[in-house]
């Protein structure tokens, strides 16, 4: 299988939460890219379809992907709702879809569940090492994780100013959790 992970849509009332929605999709992309037997389209290619009105069949053809992961994130206070779905790029049929409505502190378990469900839906066997890696959260400090996501978002903008801002966020993330493993 070949999979393209599209940027998740921010459905939060606050447009400033765009970094969080995008970060969730990027983290999922990085996670599933480690799955043996699954070819994952790179971030730059798949994220170029951000805010695109192209249908999934067209996106799949342009990216050379059999399956597309798309989703949305709604964050309100200390709650987060993530909806994710796998869609066959050839015929537009849903292979899998799920919504997760939880406390923000459960964000890593949600990501683990989504990645595991993707593997199951695509019939990808996960080794015990991959399962262990999925189960281990990169941090227990949510503020460090948010700083990391902000840093990644700024870094992707590829300007000197954005890169300097990204470095400050990454330094903040490390300061908040020196053992951060992302």
mmCIF file of C-alpha atoms in Angstrom:
data_model
loop_
_atom_site.group_PDB
_atom_site.id
_atom_site.type_symbol
_atom_site.label_atom_id
_atom_site.label_comp_id
_atom_site.label_asym_id
_atom_site.label_seq_id
_atom_site.Cartn_x
_atom_site.Cartn_y
_atom_site.Cartn_z
ATOM 1 C CA UNK A 1 0.000 0.000 0.000
ATOM 2 C CA UNK A 2 0.966 3.598 -0.466
ATOM 3 C CA UNK A 3 -0.501 6.164 1.913
ATOM 4 C CA UNK A 4 -0.723 9.941 1.767
ATOM 5 C CA UNK A 5 -1.459 11.794 5.002
ATOM 6 C CA UNK A 6 -3.138 15.114 4.298
ATOM 7 C CA UNK A 7 -2.979 18.010 6.759
ATOM 8 C CA UNK A 8 -5.822 17.769 9.247
ATOM 9 C CA UNK A 9 -8.377 20.557 9.165
ATOM 10 C CA UNK A 10 -8.582 22.871 12.163
ATOM 11 C CA UNK A 11 -12.245 23.022 13.233
ATOM 12 C CA UNK A 12 -11.466 24.882 16.455
ATOM 13 C CA UNK A 13 -13.010 28.272 17.025
ATOM 14 C CA UNK A 14 -9.463 29.636 17.342
ATOM 15 C CA UNK A 15 -7.571 29.849 14.022
ATOM 16 C CA UNK A 16 -4.346 29.928 16.047
ATOM 17 C CA UNK A 17 -4.873 26.204 16.689
ATOM 18 C CA UNK A 18 -3.871 25.454 13.094
ATOM 19 C CA UNK A 19 -0.423 24.389 14.348
ATOM 20 C CA UNK A 20 -2.026 21.746 16.548
ATOM 21 C CA UNK A 21 -4.159 20.196 13.783
ATOM 22 C CA UNK A 22 -1.238 20.195 11.385
ATOM 23 C CA UNK A 23 1.072 18.788 14.054
ATOM 24 C CA UNK A 24 -1.242 15.855 14.737
ATOM 25 C CA UNK A 25 -1.260 14.926 11.032
ATOM 26 C CA UNK A 26 2.504 15.308 10.798
ATOM 27 C CA UNK A 27 3.093 13.140 13.864
ATOM 28 C CA UNK A 28 0.825 10.453 12.396
ATOM 29 C CA UNK A 29 2.706 10.653 9.106
ATOM 30 C CA UNK A 30 6.029 10.193 10.904
ATOM 31 C CA UNK A 31 4.648 7.274 12.888
ATOM 32 C CA UNK A 32 3.154 5.316 9.990
ATOM 33 C CA UNK A 33 6.234 6.010 7.830
ATOM 34 C CA UNK A 34 8.082 3.586 10.129
ATOM 35 C CA UNK A 35 5.662 0.743 9.393
ATOM 36 C CA UNK A 36 7.261 -1.986 7.307
ATOM 37 C CA UNK A 37 5.313 -2.818 4.177
ATOM 38 C CA UNK A 38 3.723 0.623 3.932
ATOM 39 C CA UNK A 39 4.965 3.272 1.531
ATOM 40 C CA UNK A 40 4.178 6.740 2.887
ATOM 41 C CA UNK A 41 4.219 9.835 0.692
ATOM 42 C CA UNK A 42 6.469 12.591 2.064
ATOM 43 C CA UNK A 43 5.164 15.527 4.054
ATOM 44 C CA UNK A 44 6.096 18.207 1.535
ATOM 45 C CA UNK A 45 4.208 16.429 -1.241
ATOM 46 C CA UNK A 46 1.107 15.509 0.736
ATOM 47 C CA UNK A 47 0.892 18.803 2.636
ATOM 48 C CA UNK A 48 0.995 20.705 -0.661
ATOM 49 C CA UNK A 49 -2.709 19.821 -0.885
ATOM 50 C CA UNK A 50 -3.523 21.914 2.206
ATOM 51 C CA UNK A 51 -6.764 23.804 1.556
ATOM 52 C CA UNK A 52 -7.087 22.140 -1.857
ATOM 53 C CA UNK A 53 -10.492 21.601 -3.379
ATOM 54 C CA UNK A 54 -9.205 18.655 -5.457
ATOM 55 C CA UNK A 55 -11.035 15.389 -4.908
ATOM 56 C CA UNK A 56 -9.223 12.483 -3.238
ATOM 57 C CA UNK A 57 -8.987 10.499 -6.471
ATOM 58 C CA UNK A 58 -7.080 13.364 -8.112
ATOM 59 C CA UNK A 59 -4.872 13.811 -5.057
ATOM 60 C CA UNK A 60 -4.168 10.075 -4.978
ATOM 61 C CA UNK A 61 -3.203 10.063 -8.651
ATOM 62 C CA UNK A 62 -0.928 13.088 -8.313
ATOM 63 C CA UNK A 63 0.798 11.640 -5.248
ATOM 64 C CA UNK A 64 0.831 8.016 -6.374
ATOM 65 C CA UNK A 65 -1.110 6.976 -3.267
ATOM 66 C CA UNK A 66 -3.602 4.109 -2.993
ATOM 67 C CA UNK A 67 -5.048 5.362 0.269
ATOM 68 C CA UNK A 68 -5.483 8.825 1.797
ATOM 69 C CA UNK A 69 -5.649 9.666 5.493
ATOM 70 C CA UNK A 70 -7.568 12.851 6.160
ATOM 71 C CA UNK A 71 -9.057 14.259 9.295
ATOM 72 C CA UNK A 72 -9.990 17.174 11.459
ATOM 73 C CA UNK A 73 -9.139 18.463 14.913
ATOM 74 C CA UNK A 74 -11.374 20.481 17.181
ATOM 75 C CA UNK A 75 -9.828 21.771 20.375
ATOM 76 C CA UNK A 76 -11.834 23.549 23.055
ATOM 77 C CA UNK A 77 -10.253 24.229 26.392
ATOM 78 C CA UNK A 78 -8.898 20.986 27.764
ATOM 79 C CA UNK A 79 -10.856 18.808 25.299
ATOM 80 C CA UNK A 80 -9.882 17.605 21.864
ATOM 81 C CA UNK A 81 -11.913 15.839 19.203
ATOM 82 C CA UNK A 82 -10.015 14.201 16.371
ATOM 83 C CA UNK A 83 -11.779 12.611 13.445
ATOM 84 C CA UNK A 84 -9.678 10.535 11.063
ATOM 85 C CA UNK A 85 -10.583 8.512 8.031
ATOM 86 C CA UNK A 86 -8.844 6.327 5.489
ATOM 87 C CA UNK A 87 -10.271 6.645 2.003
ATOM 88 C CA UNK A 88 -9.433 4.523 -1.020
ATOM 89 C CA UNK A 89 -7.984 6.945 -3.576
ATOM 90 C CA UNK A 90 -9.235 4.863 -6.514
ATOM 91 C CA UNK A 91 -12.943 4.737 -5.710
ATOM 92 C CA UNK A 92 -13.451 7.136 -2.771
ATOM 93 C CA UNK A 93 -14.779 4.378 -0.499
ATOM 94 C CA UNK A 94 -14.069 4.692 3.226
ATOM 95 C CA UNK A 95 -11.860 1.918 4.532
ATOM 96 C CA UNK A 96 -11.955 3.159 8.103
ATOM 97 C CA UNK A 97 -13.215 6.156 10.051
ATOM 98 C CA UNK A 98 -13.262 7.037 13.735
ATOM 99 C CA UNK A 99 -13.754 9.991 16.070
ATOM 100 C CA UNK A 100 -11.901 10.442 19.342
ATOM 101 C CA UNK A 101 -13.331 12.826 21.929
ATOM 102 C CA UNK A 102 -11.036 13.048 24.943
ATOM 103 C CA UNK A 103 -9.097 15.180 27.355
ATOM 104 C CA UNK A 104 -6.116 16.929 25.784
ATOM 105 C CA UNK A 105 -3.820 14.946 28.085
ATOM 106 C CA UNK A 106 -4.805 11.790 26.169
ATOM 107 C CA UNK A 107 -3.406 13.107 22.878
ATOM 108 C CA UNK A 108 -0.636 10.510 22.690
ATOM 109 C CA UNK A 109 -2.973 7.586 23.300
ATOM 110 C CA UNK A 110 -5.264 8.953 20.571
ATOM 111 C CA UNK A 111 -2.340 9.095 18.136
ATOM 112 C CA UNK A 112 -1.373 5.540 19.082
ATOM 113 C CA UNK A 113 -4.940 4.330 18.529
ATOM 114 C CA UNK A 114 -5.162 6.036 15.138
ATOM 115 C CA UNK A 115 -1.812 4.602 13.974
ATOM 116 C CA UNK A 116 -2.785 1.128 15.178
ATOM 117 C CA UNK A 117 -6.166 1.361 13.434
ATOM 118 C CA UNK A 118 -4.428 2.430 10.216
ATOM 119 C CA UNK A 119 -2.156 -0.613 10.414
ATOM 120 C CA UNK A 120 -5.158 -2.866 11.013
ATOM 121 C CA UNK A 121 -7.219 -1.346 8.191
ATOM 122 C CA UNK A 122 -4.320 -1.686 5.748
ATOM 123 C CA UNK A 123 -3.403 -5.152 7.062
ATOM 124 C CA UNK A 124 0.088 -4.052 8.049
ATOM 125 C CA UNK A 125 1.652 -6.333 10.657
ATOM 126 C CA UNK A 126 3.365 -4.380 13.427
ATOM 127 C CA UNK A 127 6.440 -5.905 15.016
ATOM 128 C CA UNK A 128 6.636 -6.036 18.805
ATOM 129 C CA UNK A 129 9.271 -3.280 18.617
ATOM 130 C CA UNK A 130 6.893 -1.056 16.619
ATOM 131 C CA UNK A 131 4.083 -1.746 19.091
ATOM 132 C CA UNK A 132 6.362 -0.803 22.001
ATOM 133 C CA UNK A 133 7.408 2.408 20.258
ATOM 134 C CA UNK A 134 3.754 3.287 19.638
ATOM 135 C CA UNK A 135 2.881 2.690 23.276
ATOM 136 C CA UNK A 136 5.660 4.919 24.654
ATOM 137 C CA UNK A 137 4.597 8.588 24.726
ATOM 138 C CA UNK A 138 7.336 11.014 23.661
ATOM 139 C CA UNK A 139 6.679 13.131 26.762
ATOM 140 C CA UNK A 140 4.249 13.457 29.622
ATOM 141 C CA UNK A 141 4.525 17.232 29.499
ATOM 142 C CA UNK A 142 1.780 18.621 27.262
ATOM 143 C CA UNK A 143 3.296 22.125 27.252
ATOM 144 C CA UNK A 144 6.564 20.681 25.901
ATOM 145 C CA UNK A 145 4.650 18.864 23.174
ATOM 146 C CA UNK A 146 2.754 22.017 22.191
ATOM 147 C CA UNK A 147 6.015 23.993 22.029
ATOM 148 C CA UNK A 148 7.464 21.257 19.838
ATOM 149 C CA UNK A 149 4.449 21.375 17.479
ATOM 150 C CA UNK A 150 4.678 25.161 17.262
ATOM 151 C CA UNK A 151 8.371 24.821 16.454
ATOM 152 C CA UNK A 152 7.660 22.336 13.665
ATOM 153 C CA UNK A 153 4.997 24.572 12.195
ATOM 154 C CA UNK A 154 7.304 27.597 12.198
ATOM 155 C CA UNK A 155 10.222 25.582 10.809
ATOM 156 C CA UNK A 156 8.109 24.430 7.845
ATOM 157 C CA UNK A 157 7.642 28.062 6.772
ATOM 158 C CA UNK A 158 11.302 28.162 5.638
ATOM 159 C CA UNK A 159 12.069 31.808 6.322
ATOM 160 C CA UNK A 160 14.881 33.109 8.501
ATOM 161 C CA UNK A 161 12.445 34.726 10.931
ATOM 162 C CA UNK A 162 10.260 31.591 11.139
ATOM 163 C CA UNK A 163 13.339 29.387 11.653
ATOM 164 C CA UNK A 164 14.544 31.589 14.514
ATOM 165 C CA UNK A 165 11.091 31.389 16.061
ATOM 166 C CA UNK A 166 11.113 27.591 15.573
ATOM 167 C CA UNK A 167 14.428 27.332 17.410
ATOM 168 C CA UNK A 168 12.993 29.268 20.352
ATOM 169 C CA UNK A 169 10.016 26.877 20.509
ATOM 170 C CA UNK A 170 12.272 23.818 20.277
ATOM 171 C CA UNK A 171 14.474 25.186 23.061
ATOM 172 C CA UNK A 172 11.364 25.808 25.153
ATOM 173 C CA UNK A 173 10.194 22.228 24.528
ATOM 174 C CA UNK A 174 13.565 20.843 25.652
ATOM 175 C CA UNK A 175 13.596 23.141 28.680
ATOM 176 C CA UNK A 176 10.136 21.888 29.692
ATOM 177 C CA UNK A 177 11.120 18.251 29.119
ATOM 178 C CA UNK A 178 14.819 17.481 28.596
ATOM 179 C CA UNK A 179 13.904 13.835 27.851
ATOM 180 C CA UNK A 180 11.507 14.698 25.009
ATOM 181 C CA UNK A 181 11.779 11.932 22.396
ATOM 182 C CA UNK A 182 10.185 13.219 19.208
#
